[in-house]
Short mmCIF file of C-alpha atoms and ligand atoms in Angstrom, two decimals:
data_model
loop_
_atom_site.label_atom_id
_atom_site.label_comp_id
_atom_site.label_asym_id
_atom_site.label_seq_id
_atom_site.Cartn_x
_atom_site.Cartn_y
_atom_site.Cartn_z
CA UNK A 1 73.45 100.19 80.43
CA UNK A 2 76.70 100.05 82.21
CA UNK A 3 79.62 101.28 80.35
CA UNK A 4 83.28 101.51 81.19
CA UNK A 5 84.43 105.09 80.92
CA UNK A 6 87.97 106.61 80.41
CA UNK A 7 88.78 106.16 83.99
CA UNK A 8 88.30 102.51 83.75
CA UNK A 9 85.48 102.42 86.45
CA UNK A 10 82.08 101.09 85.81
CA UNK A 11 79.80 104.20 85.30
CA UNK A 12 76.28 104.06 84.24
CA UNK A 13 75.80 106.15 81.17
CA UNK A 14 73.59 109.17 81.55
CA UNK A 15 70.31 109.04 79.91
CA UNK A 16 70.08 112.24 77.94
CA UNK A 17 67.00 113.76 76.12
CA UNK A 18 67.49 116.77 73.85
CA UNK A 19 64.66 118.98 72.96
CA UNK A 20 64.88 122.05 70.66
CA UNK A 21 62.79 124.80 69.34
CA UNK A 22 62.55 125.22 65.63
CA UNK A 23 64.95 128.13 65.12
CA UNK A 24 68.06 127.47 62.91
CA UNK A 25 70.56 128.01 65.67
CA UNK A 26 68.88 125.88 68.11
CA UNK A 27 68.74 123.09 65.51
CA UNK A 28 72.29 123.51 64.69
CA UNK A 29 73.16 123.16 68.52
CA UNK A 30 71.03 120.22 68.85
CA UNK A 31 72.70 118.28 65.91
CA UNK A 32 76.02 119.08 67.34
CA UNK A 33 75.06 117.73 70.71
CA UNK A 34 73.63 114.72 69.03
CA UNK A 35 76.84 113.98 67.26
CA UNK A 36 78.77 114.27 70.48
CA UNK A 37 76.46 112.02 72.58
CA UNK A 38 76.17 109.21 69.88
CA UNK A 39 80.02 108.48 70.02
CA UNK A 40 80.19 108.82 73.52
CA UNK A 41 79.82 105.72 75.95
CA UNK A 42 79.33 107.97 79.00
CA UNK A 43 75.84 109.22 77.39
CA UNK A 44 72.85 107.30 76.15
CA UNK A 45 70.45 109.44 74.02
CA UNK A 46 66.77 108.60 74.70
CA UNK A 47 63.39 110.34 74.85
CA UNK A 48 62.24 107.97 77.31
CA UNK A 49 62.80 108.27 81.09
CA UNK A 50 66.00 110.44 80.73
CA UNK A 51 68.25 111.40 83.61
CA UNK A 52 68.81 114.80 82.07
CA UNK A 53 66.72 116.96 79.54
CA UNK A 54 68.72 119.37 77.56
CA UNK A 55 66.48 122.35 76.27
CA UNK A 56 67.91 124.26 73.58
CA UNK A 57 66.07 127.69 72.79
CA UNK A 58 65.11 130.32 75.30
CA UNK A 59 63.30 130.28 78.76
CA UNK A 60 60.07 129.69 76.56
CA UNK A 61 61.55 126.44 75.29
CA UNK A 62 62.46 125.32 78.75
CA UNK A 63 58.65 125.78 79.76
CA UNK A 64 57.86 123.31 76.90
CA UNK A 65 60.47 120.94 77.98
CA UNK A 66 59.01 121.07 81.51
CA UNK A 67 55.72 120.26 80.36
CA UNK A 68 56.93 117.55 78.14
CA UNK A 69 58.62 115.75 81.19
CA UNK A 70 56.34 116.82 83.96
CA UNK A 71 55.46 113.28 84.76
CA UNK A 72 59.28 112.44 85.51
CA UNK A 73 60.02 115.21 87.84
CA UNK A 74 61.08 112.70 90.60
CA UNK A 75 64.00 111.50 88.52
CA UNK A 76 64.70 114.13 85.77
CA UNK A 77 66.92 117.19 85.99
CA UNK A 78 66.96 119.98 83.32
CA UNK A 79 69.75 121.95 81.68
CA UNK A 80 69.05 124.96 79.40
CA UNK A 81 71.19 126.15 76.64
CA UNK A 82 70.14 129.65 75.31
CA UNK A 83 70.66 130.49 71.66
CA UNK A 84 70.40 134.21 72.25
CA UNK A 85 71.12 135.97 75.55
CA UNK A 86 71.50 134.13 78.92
CA UNK A 87 68.00 133.33 80.25
CA UNK A 88 66.64 132.69 83.74
CA UNK A 89 66.23 128.87 83.13
CA UNK A 90 69.35 128.60 80.88
CA UNK A 91 72.81 128.02 82.22
CA UNK A 92 74.77 127.84 78.97
CA UNK A 93 75.18 129.91 75.75
CA UNK A 94 75.24 128.15 72.48
CA UNK A 95 78.97 128.44 72.22
CA UNK A 96 79.68 126.55 75.46
CA UNK A 97 78.48 123.15 74.33
CA UNK A 98 81.85 121.51 75.00
CA UNK A 99 81.81 122.91 78.63
CA UNK A 100 78.38 121.59 79.09
CA UNK A 101 79.42 118.20 77.98
CA UNK A 102 82.35 118.29 80.23
CA UNK A 103 80.27 119.52 83.09
CA UNK A 104 77.77 116.52 82.56
CA UNK A 105 80.56 114.05 82.40
CA UNK A 106 81.88 114.78 85.67
CA UNK A 107 78.40 115.30 87.15
CA UNK A 108 77.66 113.84 90.63
CA UNK A 109 74.00 113.97 90.48
CA UNK A 110 73.67 117.62 92.18
CA UNK A 111 70.67 119.30 91.54
CA UNK A 112 69.07 123.06 92.19
CA UNK A 113 65.42 122.58 92.93
CA UNK A 114 62.63 125.03 92.91
CA UNK A 115 58.89 125.10 93.73
CA UNK A 116 56.36 124.64 91.06
CA UNK A 117 52.80 125.66 91.12
CA UNK A 118 49.67 123.24 91.36
CA UNK A 119 46.57 124.41 89.52
CA UNK A 120 43.19 122.77 90.33
CA UNK A 121 40.23 123.85 87.99
CA UNK A 122 36.94 122.82 89.11
CA UNK A 123 33.93 123.26 86.52
CA UNK A 124 30.32 123.63 87.42
CA UNK A 125 29.59 119.95 86.79
CA UNK A 126 32.06 119.04 89.50
CA UNK A 127 34.65 117.90 86.93
CA UNK A 128 38.38 118.59 88.03
CA UNK A 129 41.33 119.31 85.93
CA UNK A 130 44.88 119.19 87.64
CA UNK A 131 47.72 121.11 86.04
CA UNK A 132 51.14 122.23 86.95
CA UNK A 133 52.78 125.62 86.07
CA UNK A 134 56.62 126.41 86.03
CA UNK A 135 56.09 130.23 85.52
CA UNK A 136 52.63 131.13 86.37
CA UNK A 137 48.93 130.64 85.85
CA UNK A 138 46.62 133.40 85.36
CA UNK A 139 42.76 133.85 84.95
CA UNK A 140 41.20 136.32 82.95
CA UNK A 141 37.83 137.44 81.73
CA UNK A 142 38.05 139.21 78.23
CA UNK A 143 34.71 140.40 77.20
CA UNK A 144 33.55 141.93 80.39
CA UNK A 145 35.13 142.77 83.87
CA UNK A 146 36.15 139.54 85.70
CA UNK A 147 34.39 139.68 89.21
CA UNK A 148 35.77 137.05 91.55
CA UNK A 149 36.09 136.16 95.10
CA UNK A 150 39.65 135.75 96.37
CA UNK A 151 40.23 133.33 99.25
CA UNK A 152 43.63 132.73 100.96
CA UNK A 153 43.30 129.46 102.86
CA UNK A 154 39.51 130.04 103.36
CA UNK A 155 39.84 133.64 104.39
CA UNK A 156 37.91 135.88 101.95
CA UNK A 157 40.57 138.31 101.01
CA UNK A 158 38.58 140.66 98.69
CA UNK A 159 36.17 140.63 95.80
CA UNK A 160 38.23 141.39 92.74
CA UNK A 161 36.99 143.43 89.75
CA UNK A 162 39.32 143.93 86.76
CA UNK A 163 41.08 141.97 83.90
CA UNK A 164 42.27 139.09 86.02
CA UNK A 165 44.71 137.78 88.43
CA UNK A 166 48.09 135.81 88.02
CA UNK A 167 49.59 133.44 90.57
CA UNK A 168 53.45 132.92 89.80
CA UNK A 169 56.15 130.48 91.20
CA UNK A 170 59.37 132.22 92.39
CA UNK A 171 61.09 131.27 89.08
CA UNK A 172 58.25 132.69 87.22
CA UNK A 173 58.38 135.95 89.21
CA UNK A 174 60.61 137.36 86.64
CA UNK A 175 58.19 136.57 83.75
CA UNK A 176 54.55 137.87 83.66
CA UNK A 177 54.37 138.70 87.41
CA UNK A 178 57.19 141.39 86.93
CA UNK A 179 55.27 143.06 83.98
CA UNK A 180 52.30 143.12 86.43
CA UNK A 181 54.34 144.99 88.99
CA UNK A 182 54.96 142.05 91.15
CA UNK A 183 58.17 141.53 93.30
CA UNK A 184 60.90 139.20 92.26
CA UNK A 185 61.34 136.29 94.55
CA UNK A 186 64.57 134.21 95.29
CA UNK A 187 63.90 131.09 93.42
CA UNK A 188 64.17 128.70 96.29
CA UNK A 189 61.61 130.40 98.59
CA UNK A 190 58.64 128.19 98.87
CA UNK A 191 56.03 130.57 98.25
CA UNK A 192 53.51 131.81 95.30
CA UNK A 193 52.73 135.33 94.45
CA UNK A 194 49.40 136.56 93.60
CA UNK A 195 49.33 139.70 91.27
CA UNK A 196 46.55 141.87 89.92
CA UNK A 197 46.02 142.34 86.23
CA UNK A 198 44.32 145.90 85.89
CA UNK A 199 42.08 145.90 89.00
CA UNK A 200 39.10 148.30 89.01
CA UNK A 201 39.66 150.77 92.12
CA UNK A 202 37.26 153.56 92.95
CA UNK A 203 34.79 154.75 95.69
CA UNK A 204 32.60 151.58 95.16
CA UNK A 205 35.19 148.79 94.10
CA UNK A 206 38.19 148.00 96.31
CA UNK A 207 41.09 145.60 95.94
CA UNK A 208 44.39 145.27 97.67
CA UNK A 209 46.25 146.82 94.84
CA UNK A 210 49.47 145.24 95.55
CA UNK A 211 50.64 141.68 95.01
CA UNK A 212 50.69 139.14 97.95
CA UNK A 213 53.32 136.28 98.51
CA UNK A 214 51.76 133.33 100.13
CA UNK A 215 53.54 130.65 101.94
CA UNK A 216 53.42 126.86 101.04
CA UNK A 217 50.81 125.97 103.77
CA UNK A 218 48.19 128.37 102.17
CA UNK A 219 46.00 127.95 99.24
CA UNK A 220 44.64 130.62 97.00
CA UNK A 221 41.21 130.25 95.57
CA UNK A 222 39.63 132.38 92.98
CA UNK A 223 35.91 131.92 92.34
CA UNK A 224 34.07 134.17 89.60
CA UNK A 225 30.86 135.37 90.81
CA UNK A 226 29.17 135.51 87.23
CA UNK A 227 28.77 133.22 84.30
CA UNK A 228 31.07 133.87 81.46
CA UNK A 229 33.92 132.63 79.53
CA UNK A 230 37.13 132.47 81.45
CA UNK A 231 40.65 132.39 79.96
CA UNK A 232 43.04 130.41 82.21
CA UNK A 233 46.75 130.28 81.12
CA UNK A 234 49.27 127.88 82.39
CA UNK A 235 52.76 129.04 81.27
CA UNK A 236 52.58 129.13 77.51
CA UNK A 237 49.30 127.28 77.11
CA UNK A 238 45.67 129.06 77.14
CA UNK A 239 42.43 127.49 77.67
CA UNK A 240 38.80 128.74 77.75
CA UNK A 241 35.98 127.62 79.80
CA UNK A 242 32.40 128.85 79.96
CA UNK A 243 31.41 126.65 82.91
CA UNK A 244 34.31 127.54 85.48
CA UNK A 245 33.43 127.26 88.98
CA UNK A 246 36.83 127.95 90.62
CA UNK A 247 40.53 127.82 90.37
CA UNK A 248 42.65 126.86 93.32
CA UNK A 249 46.47 127.30 93.50
CA UNK A 250 49.04 125.59 95.83
CA UNK A 251 52.69 125.06 95.90
CA UNK A 252 53.13 121.48 94.38
CA UNK A 253 54.71 118.78 96.54
CA UNK A 254 57.15 118.23 93.48
CA UNK A 255 59.79 120.58 92.36
CA UNK A 256 61.64 121.17 89.23
CA UNK A 257 65.57 120.20 89.42
CA UNK A 258 68.07 121.54 87.40
CA UNK A 259 71.58 120.20 86.76
CA UNK A 260 73.87 122.04 89.41
CA UNK A 261 76.99 122.47 87.48
CA UNK A 262 79.29 125.29 88.16
CA UNK A 263 77.62 127.21 85.41
CA UNK A 264 74.35 127.44 87.30
CA UNK A 265 74.48 131.18 87.52
CA UNK A 266 73.42 133.21 90.58
CA UNK A 267 69.95 134.47 90.42
CA UNK A 268 70.83 137.95 91.26
CA UNK A 269 73.45 137.96 88.38
CA UNK A 270 70.61 137.02 85.87
CA UNK A 271 68.35 139.62 87.32
CA UNK A 272 70.91 142.50 86.67
CA UNK A 273 71.94 140.91 83.38
CA UNK A 274 68.35 140.62 82.25
CA UNK A 275 66.69 143.93 83.36
CA UNK A 276 69.50 146.38 83.92
CA UNK A 277 72.30 145.34 81.43
CA UNK A 278 75.73 146.80 81.37
CA UNK A 279 76.23 149.53 83.97
CA UNK A 280 79.27 150.99 82.22
CA UNK A 281 77.25 152.06 78.97
P1 NAP B 301 56.78 134.66 74.64
O1 NAP B 301 55.77 135.88 74.71
O2 NAP B 301 57.53 134.06 73.43
O3 NAP B 301 57.77 135.04 75.80
C1 NAP B 301 57.78 135.88 76.78
C2 NAP B 301 59.04 136.34 77.25
O4 NAP B 301 59.28 136.00 78.45
C3 NAP B 301 60.46 135.79 76.62
O5 NAP B 301 61.26 136.76 76.32
C4 NAP B 301 60.73 134.79 77.44
O6 NAP B 301 62.17 134.40 77.24
C5 NAP B 301 60.52 135.28 78.75
N1 NAP B 301 60.38 134.39 79.98
C6 NAP B 301 59.91 133.21 80.15
N2 NAP B 301 60.01 132.81 81.20
C7 NAP B 301 60.71 133.58 81.87
C8 NAP B 301 61.08 133.77 83.37
N3 NAP B 301 60.79 132.77 84.07
N4 NAP B 301 61.77 134.90 83.77
C9 NAP B 301 61.93 135.93 82.87
N5 NAP B 301 61.73 135.94 81.58
C10 NAP B 301 60.86 134.79 81.04
O7 NAP B 301 55.88 133.40 75.40
P2 NAP B 301 56.59 132.11 75.71
O8 NAP B 301 58.14 131.90 75.37
O9 NAP B 301 55.62 131.03 75.39
O10 NAP B 301 56.66 132.07 77.37
C11 NAP B 301 55.46 132.13 78.02
C12 NAP B 301 55.55 132.91 79.19
O11 NAP B 301 55.53 134.40 78.87
C13 NAP B 301 54.50 132.98 80.32
O12 NAP B 301 54.96 132.08 81.28
C14 NAP B 301 54.52 134.40 80.95
O13 NAP B 301 55.33 134.51 81.84
C15 NAP B 301 55.21 135.29 79.73
N6 NAP B 301 54.18 136.23 79.35
C16 NAP B 301 54.58 137.58 79.79
C17 NAP B 301 53.83 138.55 79.37
C18 NAP B 301 54.00 140.07 79.93
O14 NAP B 301 55.11 140.19 80.38
N7 NAP B 301 53.15 141.06 79.60
C19 NAP B 301 52.54 138.20 78.78
C20 NAP B 301 52.20 137.02 78.56
C21 NAP B 301 53.14 135.92 78.82
P3 NAP B 301 62.76 133.64 76.19
O15 NAP B 301 62.86 134.72 75.15
O16 NAP B 301 64.13 133.34 76.54
O17 NAP B 301 61.97 132.59 75.81
MN1 MN B 302 59.94 132.81 73.94
#
């Protein structure tokens, strides 16, 4: 699909996929973008093997977009448009569509890439399920206290007792991990963070109490010591297992890439904007 653009040079049309949540405002933005791209020879609208995926909605929608295209991580870059306030995975507000189109038109392929999590679930019969997480993956036991041995690269760290544990990516550190009292990690740091969910600590039971930040070379393994129903979340999805043997977490060899336009906002700006707000008020 080679097209001649306005400058007269041969330029390959950018293959663009648009995904949107069901909200009225998101659908409005999506139709506007569809209309622009349909008429523009610099862009080619497609759901299959896109160069760029535009996610319209919030950070939650970007999680869905990531999972729709997680098999294309080597070639795809994401852009987020937020139809509310500015999010962590979203660089554009809904009134900045023209700016987004201009930035994509002058795009040179620059990207900002961030680590994601590899989740390996092993069942009692030896069956293995491999998943990827952009924010985090958690393991919980709902009906009784979860008792599990936690290993970091084969060192037994602790026998955990409590509601559960969460392992987050750097970009996921501002999500569930933050509610659990975990630290915010700068998104390019190649590490994952293990955070406790309501650990039991008394004279008999002891856990670390704080979250830990684990480097790329290490693996986190969580092995429940009791039979039961375990709930494993991966971003916005939840699964239940009654024959779970263990869950292992690593930093994945692949990363998620975003289009690095001038609108790719600084992480610290996002942090203060999202959690502190206007300092003058
Ligand atoms: P949701 O309950 O609709 O969204 C949870 C909130 O987290 C939304 O406000 C969402 O922003 C925000 N969020 C998502 N990713 C974020 C990130 N990386 N940094 C900062 N905020 C982020 O659920 P959802 O939309 O399906 O998203 C699933 C995520 O919710 C999970 O990955 C988990 O991190 C988070 N969660 C948090 C808690 C908690 O804090 N107690 C509990 C369960 C799940 P938008 O409004 O822009 O979508
Ligand atoms: Mn949401």
